[in-house]
Amino acid sequence: MPIENAPTLDTHASDAGTTDAIVAGGIWQVHALGERSTIKALGTQLAALKDAPRTWDLSQVISIDHIGAQLFWNAWGKKRPADLILAPRQEELFKRIEESSKVTAPARASRTGVVMKLGLTILRFFEHMGGFIKLIGQVVQDIGRFVRHPLSGPWREVSANIYHAGFQALGITALVGFLIGIVLSYLSAQQLRMFGGDMYLVNILGMSVIRELGPLLAAILVAGRSGSSITAQLGVMRVTEELDAMLVMGISHGYRLIMPKVLALAISMPLIVVWTDAMALIGGMISAKIELGLSARYFIQKLPDAVPLANYSIGLLKGCVFGTLIALVSCHFGLRIKPNTESLGVGTTTSVVTAITVVILADAVFAIIFNGVGF
């Protein structure tokens, strides 16, 4: 249905015959400009008349509001044309638009000083600590439920996570452990040869690998490989709204997603530590044979006497604790990822860095607590 007094835009020759005059008429208000065909046609006309110097006559416009006035203002390049004819009631409207276009937003001074940044960092740290403690409490409750009702527990999830986080990590841990054993044995042999202490290579290699390097190396590799995978998996589930769907269906995130990953890493990490220790000792044995001429039989016979049994237990305990911490940190950051790809990348990176840092801190705590054990 055509609008009465629809907005019009006509071009007329001036009295001198040299310059065209653009005469606007009708109603230039939002209800008249709301028709798609009307606003499109007027926009095309205004765009065609934008650059040429002409006389603009708006005195014939019946009524105009800010929407219509803004259309003219944009067509004029946000400045008043040299030849403009306005009705007295239109002067105030275009004057306000002209003044508002000159106003520039002042540059916002940054109020985030060093003290404020430090305070925000501390607040974020305590926020993460609170969420991490809540996550530990939730996992403990879920494990209690699992113990009370084992038949209905997530056995398949636990088994799948043991396979992905444990079995599939054997290749990289074996390679790195073997190479570290070769390097450590080679460097130690060079120093021991200077003092005639070749036989003590087994002591140095056994104690360093079984007690410290094996668990720590395995934990760092698993944190970088499996920890990032856990965080990315939970983050993608957040992006695709699978976590929200699980809540709608009444499925607990902790019981079906977090607890299986924690149990899987707590079970598989001690086994990965044993595997890494074995590969590192084999590499050290080969290097000792080449550098010092120590036979494999001597190395194997000397190792149990050089390394007390308590060190094996400490290494396995470290593996269990490191695996639990890696799973908890990875799940913590995975659940905090927002539904966008940028947050997914940042969250995964932060998860890996934090997991490795937590593992090193835990290793330092173990060194202090078991300072007098295993020597």
XYZ file of C-alpha atoms in Angstrom:
375
model
C 0.000 0.000 0.000
C 1.621 3.325 -1.062
C 2.360 5.785 1.719
C 0.727 9.184 1.529
C 3.271 11.986 1.058
C 6.056 9.497 0.451
C 9.603 10.936 0.450
C 10.679 12.217 -2.955
C 13.901 13.498 -4.411
C 13.790 15.463 -7.684
C 16.464 17.218 -9.720
C 15.639 20.605 -11.327
C 17.665 23.060 -13.356
C 18.487 26.297 -11.565
C 17.549 29.733 -12.869
C 21.029 30.251 -14.308
C 20.828 26.920 -16.079
C 24.299 25.859 -14.938
C 23.738 23.938 -11.745
C 21.076 21.397 -10.901
C 19.016 21.863 -7.769
C 17.965 18.800 -5.765
C 14.537 19.359 -4.277
C 13.290 17.002 -1.561
C 9.647 16.668 -0.653
C 7.224 14.529 1.253
C 7.690 13.013 4.683
C 11.255 11.983 5.600
C 10.481 10.133 8.827
C 11.153 6.613 9.946
C 7.645 5.294 9.221
C 7.851 6.583 5.643
C 11.397 5.320 5.140
C 10.634 1.888 6.591
C 9.648 0.387 3.241
C 12.575 -1.543 1.791
C 11.953 -0.419 -1.778
C 11.670 3.229 -0.683
C 14.890 3.359 1.333
C 16.746 1.423 -1.389
C 15.625 3.799 -4.157
C 16.437 6.891 -2.103
C 19.821 5.474 -1.151
C 20.666 4.892 -4.817
C 19.610 8.446 -5.734
C 21.589 10.010 -2.886
C 24.682 7.970 -3.755
C 24.504 9.195 -7.363
C 24.208 12.822 -6.242
C 26.925 12.629 -3.594
C 29.979 14.230 -5.217
C 28.676 16.853 -7.678
C 28.252 20.415 -6.285
C 24.542 21.172 -6.348
C 21.979 23.224 -4.525
C 20.014 21.233 -1.998
C 16.492 22.439 -1.278
C 14.800 20.795 1.703
C 12.269 23.540 2.303
C 9.536 21.501 0.609
C 9.893 18.594 3.047
C 6.701 18.275 5.079
C 8.374 16.700 8.120
C 11.750 15.145 8.846
C 13.287 13.344 11.807
C 16.817 12.300 12.706
C 16.661 9.199 10.463
C 15.839 11.205 7.363
C 18.267 13.973 8.272
C 21.056 11.420 8.757
C 20.468 10.086 5.236
C 21.078 13.581 3.820
C 24.049 14.123 6.140
C 25.734 10.904 4.973
C 25.074 11.821 1.327
C 26.747 15.205 1.906
C 29.901 13.545 3.210
C 29.088 14.516 6.823
C 29.407 18.262 6.155
C 26.929 20.980 5.252
C 26.883 21.734 1.506
C 27.684 25.252 0.335
C 24.212 25.812 -1.179
C 21.597 24.505 1.235
C 18.045 25.729 1.621
C 16.304 24.668 4.821
C 13.025 25.531 6.424
C 13.421 27.386 9.746
C 12.200 24.362 11.705
C 14.899 22.177 10.088
C 17.832 24.378 11.084
C 17.950 23.144 14.661
C 17.844 19.493 13.613
C 20.772 19.752 11.190
C 22.678 21.935 13.632
C 22.523 19.175 16.268
C 23.678 16.580 13.751
C 26.555 18.833 12.652
C 27.677 19.403 16.243
C 27.458 15.717 17.145
C 29.615 14.755 14.146
C 32.382 17.025 15.441
C 32.481 15.346 18.854
C 35.274 12.784 19.160
C 35.428 10.255 21.947
C 38.334 11.059 24.257
C 41.080 8.498 24.461
C 40.382 6.283 27.402
C 43.260 6.380 29.805
C 44.370 2.999 30.997
C 43.796 2.711 34.707
C 45.398 -0.713 34.934
C 48.616 0.026 36.743
C 51.202 -2.411 38.022
C 49.476 -2.785 41.384
C 46.088 -3.372 39.775
C 47.527 -5.962 37.371
C 49.136 -7.741 40.298
C 45.853 -7.658 42.211
C 43.899 -9.037 39.234
C 46.472 -11.801 38.799
C 46.179 -12.764 42.475
C 42.379 -12.739 42.268
C 42.446 -14.974 39.178
C 44.868 -17.303 40.953
C 42.557 -17.709 43.947
C 39.609 -18.127 41.590
C 41.396 -20.999 39.858
C 42.390 -22.467 43.215
C 38.777 -22.391 44.397
C 37.569 -24.095 41.220
C 40.356 -26.663 41.422
C 39.494 -27.549 45.027
C 35.829 -27.912 44.079
C 36.853 -30.200 41.231
C 38.877 -32.382 43.621
C 35.904 -32.628 45.958
C 33.628 -33.592 43.086
C 36.047 -36.296 41.909
C 36.285 -37.717 45.445
C 32.477 -37.905 45.650
C 32.273 -39.554 42.220
C 34.909 -42.129 43.197
C 32.908 -42.895 46.345
C 29.809 -43.418 44.216
C 31.820 -45.612 41.854
C 33.055 -47.752 44.759
C 29.535 -48.161 46.152
C 28.015 -49.079 42.771
C 30.811 -50.576 40.666
C 28.544 -52.437 38.254
C 26.963 -49.234 36.964
C 30.298 -47.383 36.765
C 31.873 -45.937 33.614
C 34.178 -48.888 32.937
C 34.268 -48.295 29.186
C 35.275 -44.667 29.663
C 38.060 -45.668 32.058
C 39.308 -48.338 29.657
C 39.201 -45.979 26.674
C 41.139 -43.302 28.547
C 43.769 -45.834 29.688
C 44.238 -46.800 26.049
C 44.432 -43.239 24.697
C 46.400 -41.634 27.542
C 48.527 -44.635 28.491
C 49.043 -47.207 25.754
C 49.318 -44.719 22.898
C 51.949 -42.756 24.842
C 54.350 -45.721 25.088
C 56.042 -44.936 21.789
C 57.087 -41.368 22.507
C 58.051 -42.101 26.116
C 60.192 -45.057 25.021
C 62.011 -42.997 22.400
C 62.669 -40.013 24.655
C 63.585 -42.192 27.634
C 66.041 -44.226 25.535
C 67.740 -41.098 24.212
C 67.914 -39.480 27.649
C 69.509 -42.647 29.032
C 72.167 -42.565 26.312
C 72.923 -38.883 26.871
C 73.050 -39.175 30.665
C 75.259 -42.265 30.572
C 77.606 -40.741 28.009
C 78.095 -37.512 29.948
C 78.489 -39.298 33.282
C 81.017 -41.729 31.814
C 83.225 -38.880 30.634
C 83.419 -37.430 34.140
C 83.808 -40.773 35.948
C 86.666 -41.827 33.653
C 88.692 -38.853 34.889
C 88.551 -40.135 38.491
C 88.632 -43.851 37.784
C 85.085 -44.361 39.054
C 83.699 -46.241 36.080
C 81.871 -48.752 38.258
C 79.759 -46.035 39.849
C 78.014 -45.255 36.570
C 75.334 -47.804 37.475
C 74.662 -46.000 40.771
C 74.371 -42.574 39.150
C 72.239 -43.763 36.239
C 69.974 -45.970 38.370
C 69.279 -43.401 41.077
C 68.734 -40.475 38.705
C 66.479 -42.360 36.296
C 64.407 -44.438 38.703
C 63.945 -41.814 41.397
C 63.775 -38.517 39.450
C 64.176 -38.434 35.689
C 61.890 -41.347 34.806
C 58.740 -40.113 36.618
C 59.373 -36.462 35.766
C 60.120 -37.113 32.105
C 57.089 -39.362 31.700
C 54.842 -36.809 33.424
C 56.030 -33.933 31.208
C 55.471 -35.982 28.052
C 52.034 -37.118 29.169
C 51.093 -33.560 30.185
C 52.034 -32.270 26.753
C 50.408 -35.126 24.869
C 47.464 -36.475 26.863
C 46.821 -33.381 29.003
C 46.354 -31.159 25.975
C 44.127 -33.815 24.413
C 41.874 -33.896 27.483
C 41.555 -30.105 27.590
C 40.868 -29.885 23.856
C 38.266 -32.649 24.062
C 36.337 -30.936 26.849
C 36.745 -27.571 25.115
C 35.304 -28.870 21.846
C 32.404 -30.367 23.777
C 31.822 -26.907 25.250
C 31.973 -25.271 21.807
C 29.572 -27.826 20.280
C 27.290 -27.580 23.365
C 27.629 -31.296 24.138
C 28.255 -30.497 27.804
C 24.987 -28.544 27.957
C 23.197 -31.441 26.288
C 24.571 -33.829 28.915
C 23.237 -31.609 31.700
C 19.822 -31.488 30.025
C 19.789 -35.298 29.877
C 20.783 -35.491 33.552
C 24.266 -36.949 32.898
C 26.935 -35.779 35.332
C 30.076 -34.290 33.785
C 32.170 -35.433 36.709
C 31.017 -39.043 36.745
C 31.180 -39.669 32.996
C 33.985 -37.367 31.841
C 36.293 -36.236 34.660
C 36.502 -39.225 36.996
C 37.335 -41.758 34.208
C 40.194 -39.545 33.030
C 41.568 -39.125 36.554
C 41.401 -42.855 37.270
C 42.888 -43.724 33.885
C 45.935 -41.497 34.340
C 46.359 -42.550 37.980
C 46.477 -46.179 36.810
C 48.484 -45.792 33.605
C 51.113 -43.283 34.778
C 52.967 -45.689 37.138
C 53.113 -48.200 34.280
C 54.428 -45.526 31.915
C 57.050 -44.615 34.542
C 58.244 -48.235 34.696
C 58.343 -48.356 30.898
C 60.279 -45.078 30.654
C 62.722 -46.180 33.351
C 63.360 -49.439 31.491
C 63.997 -47.662 28.173
C 66.285 -45.095 29.801
C 68.298 -47.820 31.567
C 68.603 -49.794 28.342
C 69.922 -46.686 26.582
C 72.335 -46.051 29.441
C 73.457 -49.681 29.362
C 74.261 -49.472 25.661
C 76.146 -46.208 26.136
C 78.071 -47.662 29.108
C 79.084 -50.657 26.987
C 80.393 -48.386 24.239
C 82.087 -45.766 26.433
C 83.361 -47.717 29.432
C 83.176 -51.312 28.258
C 80.751 -52.298 31.049
C 78.937 -55.487 30.088
C 75.157 -55.763 30.190
C 75.441 -58.622 32.724
C 77.466 -56.467 35.123
C 74.987 -53.596 34.685
C 71.966 -55.793 35.458
C 73.640 -57.500 38.439
C 74.853 -54.241 39.949
C 71.585 -52.283 39.524
C 69.555 -53.881 42.406
C 72.393 -53.280 44.867
C 73.010 -49.716 43.644
C 69.359 -48.623 43.868
C 67.456 -49.501 47.084
C 63.930 -50.841 46.709
C 62.397 -47.711 48.281
C 63.337 -45.705 45.197
C 61.150 -47.909 43.014
C 58.222 -47.275 45.341
C 58.871 -43.529 45.327
C 58.977 -43.536 41.524
C 55.647 -45.405 41.278
C 54.058 -43.109 43.853
C 55.259 -40.099 41.899
C 53.733 -41.525 38.741
C 50.350 -42.010 40.405
C 50.336 -38.497 41.889
C 51.608 -36.863 38.706
C 48.958 -38.610 36.613
C 46.186 -37.503 38.953
C 47.405 -33.901 38.938
C 47.717 -33.808 35.138
C 44.174 -35.124 34.701
C 42.709 -32.688 37.253
C 44.488 -29.654 35.786
C 43.529 -30.610 32.231
C 39.876 -31.141 33.151
C 39.829 -27.910 35.165
C 40.917 -25.786 32.219
C 38.844 -27.810 29.768
C 35.636 -27.059 31.667
C 36.491 -23.338 31.838
C 36.814 -22.931 28.073
C 34.253 -20.574 26.567
C 32.311 -21.521 23.403
C 34.722 -19.919 20.914
C 37.849 -21.091 19.106
C 40.156 -18.439 20.603
C 39.348 -19.559 24.139
C 39.947 -23.158 23.075
C 43.489 -22.411 21.906
C 44.373 -20.271 24.920
C 42.854 -22.779 27.352
C 44.763 -25.710 25.867
C 48.077 -23.847 25.996
C 47.478 -22.689 29.566
C 46.500 -26.210 30.591
C 49.743 -27.741 29.329
C 51.938 -25.049 30.898
C 50.098 -25.256 34.222
C 50.185 -29.066 34.284
C 53.956 -29.146 33.712
C 54.469 -26.469 36.373
C 52.322 -28.358 38.879
C 54.230 -31.572 38.160
C 57.583 -29.869 38.803
C 56.253 -28.337 42.036
C 54.975 -31.738 43.160
C 58.358 -33.267 42.358
C 60.020 -30.644 44.553
C 57.615 -31.512 47.395
C 58.480 -35.202 46.986
C 62.191 -34.356 47.140
C 61.685 -32.515 50.438
C 59.404 -35.110 52.035
C 61.492 -38.170 51.027
C 64.834 -36.488 51.538
C 66.167 -39.222 53.818
C 64.495 -42.218 52.132
C 66.120 -44.575 49.645
C 69.815 -43.824 50.217
